[in-house]
Amino acid sequence: MKIIAKYSAILEPVTNVLQGVSMELYKVREHVEELLKMLEDNRTNANEIFDLLFTDAKSIADDFEITITCPRITGKQSHRNNYSYESSKDYYRVSIFLPYLDSIIQCMKERFEKSNSVAFSLQHLHPALFIKMKKQECTDSITNIYNFYKIENLLAESENIFLPLPATSCAAERSFSTLRRVKTWLRSTTGEDRLNGLCMLSVHRERVNIRKDKLIEQLITRFAREQPRRLFYLITNK
């Protein structure tokens, strides 16, 4: 748990940026490069880093009167490797800490490798980011994109290339969370159109609140026209 807590805290800023609405993958990749340098430095000095973590874990175990021991070694093991270390510290360093650290480094290198930098820089052509860049940065970015993709109509085609790029699954996960809140047991027979409308209202609640009065007026007007039911609706402005 100490190992997970340490590196989860290190990766938390990247996770927060990737889950944000105004996400800049190129900036995230630059931050990830700095993290990779730090993680690789921890991998080089793994013994010293793990000694500190193990000391903290041992102090917590001593408070609860728990003895840290190694699992028994059998002649044939199918679910885990047999590490022949007499010291519990050496055993957990080789069996848990080093594989965990190697896995993080490998995953981050695959996701944010340098070959993806040109694809990530496509978002620099977005007007909101383009006006913030310096002239030389714009020139270098456009040149790299053009040399990589070899397309004539760069501005039009670049958005078609960049928009489908998968960043995270956060948006899809949020939509499923919204669906779980909206489609309760009392709404189990809700139609598809109504369910989609309720989910859209829940997801975009900030926009709805800004135009709340106007949306309510439009809703009443539409309901009165489509469902008269011999009733007269009088809408007056306050």
PDB file of C-alpha atoms in Angstrom, residues 48-188:
ATOM      1  CA  GLU A  48      17.384   3.283  -1.394  1.00  0.00           C
ATOM      2  CA  ILE A  49      13.792   4.165  -2.344  1.00  0.00           C
ATOM      3  CA  PHE A  50      12.426   0.828  -1.190  1.00  0.00           C
ATOM      4  CA  ASP A  51      14.336   0.988   2.094  1.00  0.00           C
ATOM      5  CA  LEU A  52      12.423   4.139   3.008  1.00  0.00           C
ATOM      6  CA  LEU A  53       9.082   2.623   2.004  1.00  0.00           C
ATOM      7  CA  PHE A  54       9.775  -0.612   3.844  1.00  0.00           C
ATOM      8  CA  THR A  55      10.812   1.256   6.986  1.00  0.00           C
ATOM      9  CA  ASP A  56       7.507   3.166   7.000  1.00  0.00           C
ATOM     10  CA  ALA A  57       5.519  -0.005   6.351  1.00  0.00           C
ATOM     11  CA  LYS A  58       7.373  -1.871   9.106  1.00  0.00           C
ATOM     12  CA  SER A  59       6.697   0.890  11.628  1.00  0.00           C
ATOM     13  CA  ILE A  60       2.970   0.698  10.856  1.00  0.00           C
ATOM     14  CA  ALA A  61       3.055  -3.094  11.135  1.00  0.00           C
ATOM     15  CA  ASP A  62       4.826  -2.861  14.498  1.00  0.00           C
ATOM     16  CA  ASP A  63       2.118  -0.545  15.810  1.00  0.00           C
ATOM     17  CA  PHE A  64      -0.465  -3.246  15.067  1.00  0.00           C
ATOM     18  CA  GLU A  65       1.855  -6.028  16.291  1.00  0.00           C
ATOM     19  CA  ILE A  66       2.105  -7.572  12.818  1.00  0.00           C
ATOM     20  CA  THR A  67       5.248  -9.383  11.713  1.00  0.00           C
ATOM     21  CA  ILE A  68       6.243  -8.995   8.068  1.00  0.00           C
ATOM     22  CA  THR A  69       7.229 -12.411   6.749  1.00  0.00           C
ATOM     23  CA  CYS A  70       7.897 -13.980   3.361  1.00  0.00           C
ATOM     24  CA  PRO A  71       5.454 -16.452   1.791  1.00  0.00           C
ATOM     25  CA  ARG A  72       6.569 -20.043   1.894  1.00  0.00           C
ATOM     26  CA  ILE A  73       8.538 -21.417  -1.041  1.00  0.00           C
ATOM     27  CA  THR A  74       7.246 -24.593  -2.679  1.00  0.00           C
ATOM     28  CA  GLY A  75       8.757 -26.948  -5.177  1.00  0.00           C
ATOM     29  CA  LYS A  76       6.223 -26.060  -7.869  1.00  0.00           C
ATOM     30  CA  GLN A  77       4.432 -22.715  -7.945  1.00  0.00           C
ATOM     31  CA  SER A  78       1.840 -21.799 -10.583  1.00  0.00           C
ATOM     32  CA  HIS A  79       0.345 -18.530  -9.273  1.00  0.00           C
ATOM     33  CA  ARG A  80       3.486 -16.583  -8.334  1.00  0.00           C
ATOM     34  CA  ASN A  81       7.236 -16.796  -8.668  1.00  0.00           C
ATOM     35  CA  ASN A  82       9.441 -18.414  -6.070  1.00  0.00           C
ATOM     36  CA  TYR A  83      11.924 -15.792  -4.925  1.00  0.00           C
ATOM     37  CA  SER A  84      14.536 -17.414  -2.730  1.00  0.00           C
ATOM     38  CA  TYR A  85      15.281 -14.540  -0.368  1.00  0.00           C
ATOM     39  CA  GLU A  86      15.621 -15.010   3.353  1.00  0.00           C
ATOM     40  CA  SER A  87      15.019 -11.336   4.112  1.00  0.00           C
ATOM     41  CA  SER A  88      11.430 -10.124   3.822  1.00  0.00           C
ATOM     42  CA  LYS A  89      12.664  -6.736   2.652  1.00  0.00           C
ATOM     43  CA  ASP A  90      14.575  -8.229  -0.270  1.00  0.00           C
ATOM     44  CA  TYR A  91      11.669 -10.506  -1.124  1.00  0.00           C
ATOM     45  CA  TYR A  92       9.082  -7.720  -1.395  1.00  0.00           C
ATOM     46  CA  ARG A  93      11.520  -5.452  -3.194  1.00  0.00           C
ATOM     47  CA  VAL A  94      12.038  -8.025  -5.955  1.00  0.00           C
ATOM     48  CA  SER A  95       8.516  -9.451  -6.074  1.00  0.00           C
ATOM     49  CA  ILE A  96       6.411  -6.271  -5.715  1.00  0.00           C
ATOM     50  CA  PHE A  97       8.319  -2.999  -5.889  1.00  0.00           C
ATOM     51  CA  LEU A  98      10.467  -3.576  -8.974  1.00  0.00           C
ATOM     52  CA  PRO A  99       7.705  -5.169 -11.137  1.00  0.00           C
ATOM     53  CA  TYR A 100       5.271  -2.417 -10.122  1.00  0.00           C
ATOM     54  CA  LEU A 101       7.733   0.327 -11.026  1.00  0.00           C
ATOM     55  CA  ASP A 102       8.687  -1.341 -14.318  1.00  0.00           C
ATOM     56  CA  SER A 103       5.019  -1.682 -15.240  1.00  0.00           C
ATOM     57  CA  ILE A 104       4.337   2.031 -14.685  1.00  0.00           C
ATOM     58  CA  ILE A 105       7.362   3.083 -16.728  1.00  0.00           C
ATOM     59  CA  GLN A 106       6.523   0.740 -19.604  1.00  0.00           C
ATOM     60  CA  CYS A 107       2.862   1.799 -19.769  1.00  0.00           C
ATOM     61  CA  MET A 108       3.704   5.499 -19.772  1.00  0.00           C
ATOM     62  CA  LYS A 109       6.338   5.045 -22.464  1.00  0.00           C
ATOM     63  CA  GLU A 110       3.893   3.199 -24.710  1.00  0.00           C
ATOM     64  CA  ARG A 111       1.125   5.757 -24.253  1.00  0.00           C
ATOM     65  CA  PHE A 112       3.255   8.908 -24.478  1.00  0.00           C
ATOM     66  CA  GLU A 113       6.067   7.839 -26.763  1.00  0.00           C
ATOM     67  CA  LYS A 114       7.808  10.468 -28.871  1.00  0.00           C
ATOM     68  CA  SER A 115       6.332   9.165 -32.110  1.00  0.00           C
ATOM     69  CA  ASN A 116       2.939  10.460 -30.907  1.00  0.00           C
ATOM     70  CA  SER A 117       4.201  14.004 -30.345  1.00  0.00           C
ATOM     71  CA  VAL A 118       3.213  15.136 -33.855  1.00  0.00           C
ATOM     72  CA  ALA A 119      -0.310  13.805 -33.409  1.00  0.00           C
ATOM     73  CA  PHE A 120      -0.589  15.512 -30.034  1.00  0.00           C
ATOM     74  CA  SER A 121       0.582  18.815 -31.534  1.00  0.00           C
ATOM     75  CA  LEU A 122      -2.420  18.863 -33.901  1.00  0.00           C
ATOM     76  CA  GLN A 123      -4.429  20.616 -31.229  1.00  0.00           C
ATOM     77  CA  HIS A 124      -2.105  23.620 -31.583  1.00  0.00           C
ATOM     78  CA  LEU A 125      -4.010  24.407 -34.786  1.00  0.00           C
ATOM     79  CA  HIS A 126      -7.132  25.045 -32.744  1.00  0.00           C
ATOM     80  CA  PRO A 127      -7.815  28.820 -32.739  1.00  0.00           C
ATOM     81  CA  ALA A 128      -7.999  28.978 -28.927  1.00  0.00           C
ATOM     82  CA  LEU A 129      -4.426  27.656 -28.660  1.00  0.00           C
ATOM     83  CA  PHE A 130      -3.098  29.004 -31.933  1.00  0.00           C
ATOM     84  CA  ILE A 131      -3.423  32.656 -30.868  1.00  0.00           C
ATOM     85  CA  LYS A 132      -1.456  31.990 -27.667  1.00  0.00           C
ATOM     86  CA  MET A 133       1.597  30.590 -29.451  1.00  0.00           C
ATOM     87  CA  LYS A 134       4.608  32.543 -30.616  1.00  0.00           C
ATOM     88  CA  LYS A 135       5.324  32.910 -34.318  1.00  0.00           C
ATOM     89  CA  GLN A 136       8.298  30.542 -34.288  1.00  0.00           C
ATOM     90  CA  GLU A 137       6.359  27.918 -32.324  1.00  0.00           C
ATOM     91  CA  CYS A 138       3.512  28.091 -34.839  1.00  0.00           C
ATOM     92  CA  THR A 139       5.908  27.734 -37.754  1.00  0.00           C
ATOM     93  CA  ASP A 140       7.704  24.744 -36.234  1.00  0.00           C
ATOM     94  CA  SER A 141       4.464  23.020 -35.277  1.00  0.00           C
ATOM     95  CA  ILE A 142       2.877  23.447 -38.717  1.00  0.00           C
ATOM     96  CA  THR A 143       6.075  22.315 -40.448  1.00  0.00           C
ATOM     97  CA  ASN A 144       6.298  19.141 -38.349  1.00  0.00           C
ATOM     98  CA  ILE A 145       2.643  18.315 -38.938  1.00  0.00           C
ATOM     99  CA  TYR A 146       2.920  18.892 -42.685  1.00  0.00           C
ATOM    100  CA  ASN A 147       6.085  16.800 -43.006  1.00  0.00           C
ATOM    101  CA  PHE A 148       4.518  13.964 -41.034  1.00  0.00           C
ATOM    102  CA  TYR A 149       1.071  13.755 -42.683  1.00  0.00           C
ATOM    103  CA  LYS A 150       1.871  15.173 -46.157  1.00  0.00           C
ATOM    104  CA  ILE A 151      -1.550  16.783 -46.621  1.00  0.00           C
ATOM    105  CA  GLU A 152      -2.343  19.888 -48.631  1.00  0.00           C
ATOM    106  CA  ASN A 153      -5.416  21.279 -46.863  1.00  0.00           C
ATOM    107  CA  LEU A 154      -3.732  21.151 -43.479  1.00  0.00           C
ATOM    108  CA  LEU A 155      -6.148  23.178 -41.355  1.00  0.00           C
ATOM    109  CA  ALA A 156      -9.260  21.331 -42.527  1.00  0.00           C
ATOM    110  CA  GLU A 157      -7.842  17.818 -42.446  1.00  0.00           C
ATOM    111  CA  SER A 158      -5.921  18.213 -39.189  1.00  0.00           C
ATOM    112  CA  GLU A 159      -9.104  18.516 -37.145  1.00  0.00           C
ATOM    113  CA  ASN A 160     -10.466  15.369 -38.800  1.00  0.00           C
ATOM    114  CA  ILE A 161      -7.291  13.573 -37.740  1.00  0.00           C
ATOM    115  CA  PHE A 162      -7.092  14.984 -34.236  1.00  0.00           C
ATOM    116  CA  LEU A 163     -10.721  14.759 -33.132  1.00  0.00           C
ATOM    117  CA  PRO A 164     -10.961  10.927 -33.333  1.00  0.00           C
ATOM    118  CA  LEU A 165      -7.758  10.483 -31.309  1.00  0.00           C
ATOM    119  CA  PRO A 166      -8.672   8.614 -28.104  1.00  0.00           C
ATOM    120  CA  ALA A 167      -7.478  10.427 -25.018  1.00  0.00           C
ATOM    121  CA  THR A 168      -9.222   8.814 -22.076  1.00  0.00           C
ATOM    122  CA  SER A 169     -12.433   6.965 -21.353  1.00  0.00           C
ATOM    123  CA  CYS A 170     -13.513   9.563 -18.781  1.00  0.00           C
ATOM    124  CA  ALA A 171     -16.281  11.019 -20.945  1.00  0.00           C
ATOM    125  CA  ALA A 172     -17.814   7.596 -21.527  1.00  0.00           C
ATOM    126  CA  GLU A 173     -17.487   6.724 -17.852  1.00  0.00           C
ATOM    127  CA  ARG A 174     -19.233   9.947 -16.863  1.00  0.00           C
ATOM    128  CA  SER A 175     -22.090   9.195 -19.253  1.00  0.00           C
ATOM    129  CA  PHE A 176     -22.558   5.754 -17.692  1.00  0.00           C
ATOM    130  CA  SER A 177     -22.526   7.319 -14.228  1.00  0.00           C
ATOM    131  CA  THR A 178     -25.177   9.788 -15.368  1.00  0.00           C
ATOM    132  CA  LEU A 179     -27.270   6.969 -16.800  1.00  0.00           C
ATOM    133  CA  ARG A 180     -27.116   5.148 -13.474  1.00  0.00           C
ATOM    134  CA  ARG A 181     -28.381   8.235 -11.646  1.00  0.00           C
ATOM    135  CA  VAL A 182     -31.104   9.091 -14.154  1.00  0.00           C
ATOM    136  CA  LYS A 183     -32.522   5.656 -14.918  1.00  0.00           C
ATOM    137  CA  THR A 184     -33.693   4.663 -11.466  1.00  0.00           C
ATOM    138  CA  TRP A 185     -36.109   1.882 -10.559  1.00  0.00           C
ATOM    139  CA  LEU A 186     -38.998   4.333 -10.883  1.00  0.00           C
ATOM    140  CA  ARG A 187     -37.944   5.147 -14.462  1.00  0.00           C
ATOM    141  CA  SER A 188     -37.365   1.600 -15.635  1.00  0.00           C
TER     142      SER A 188
END
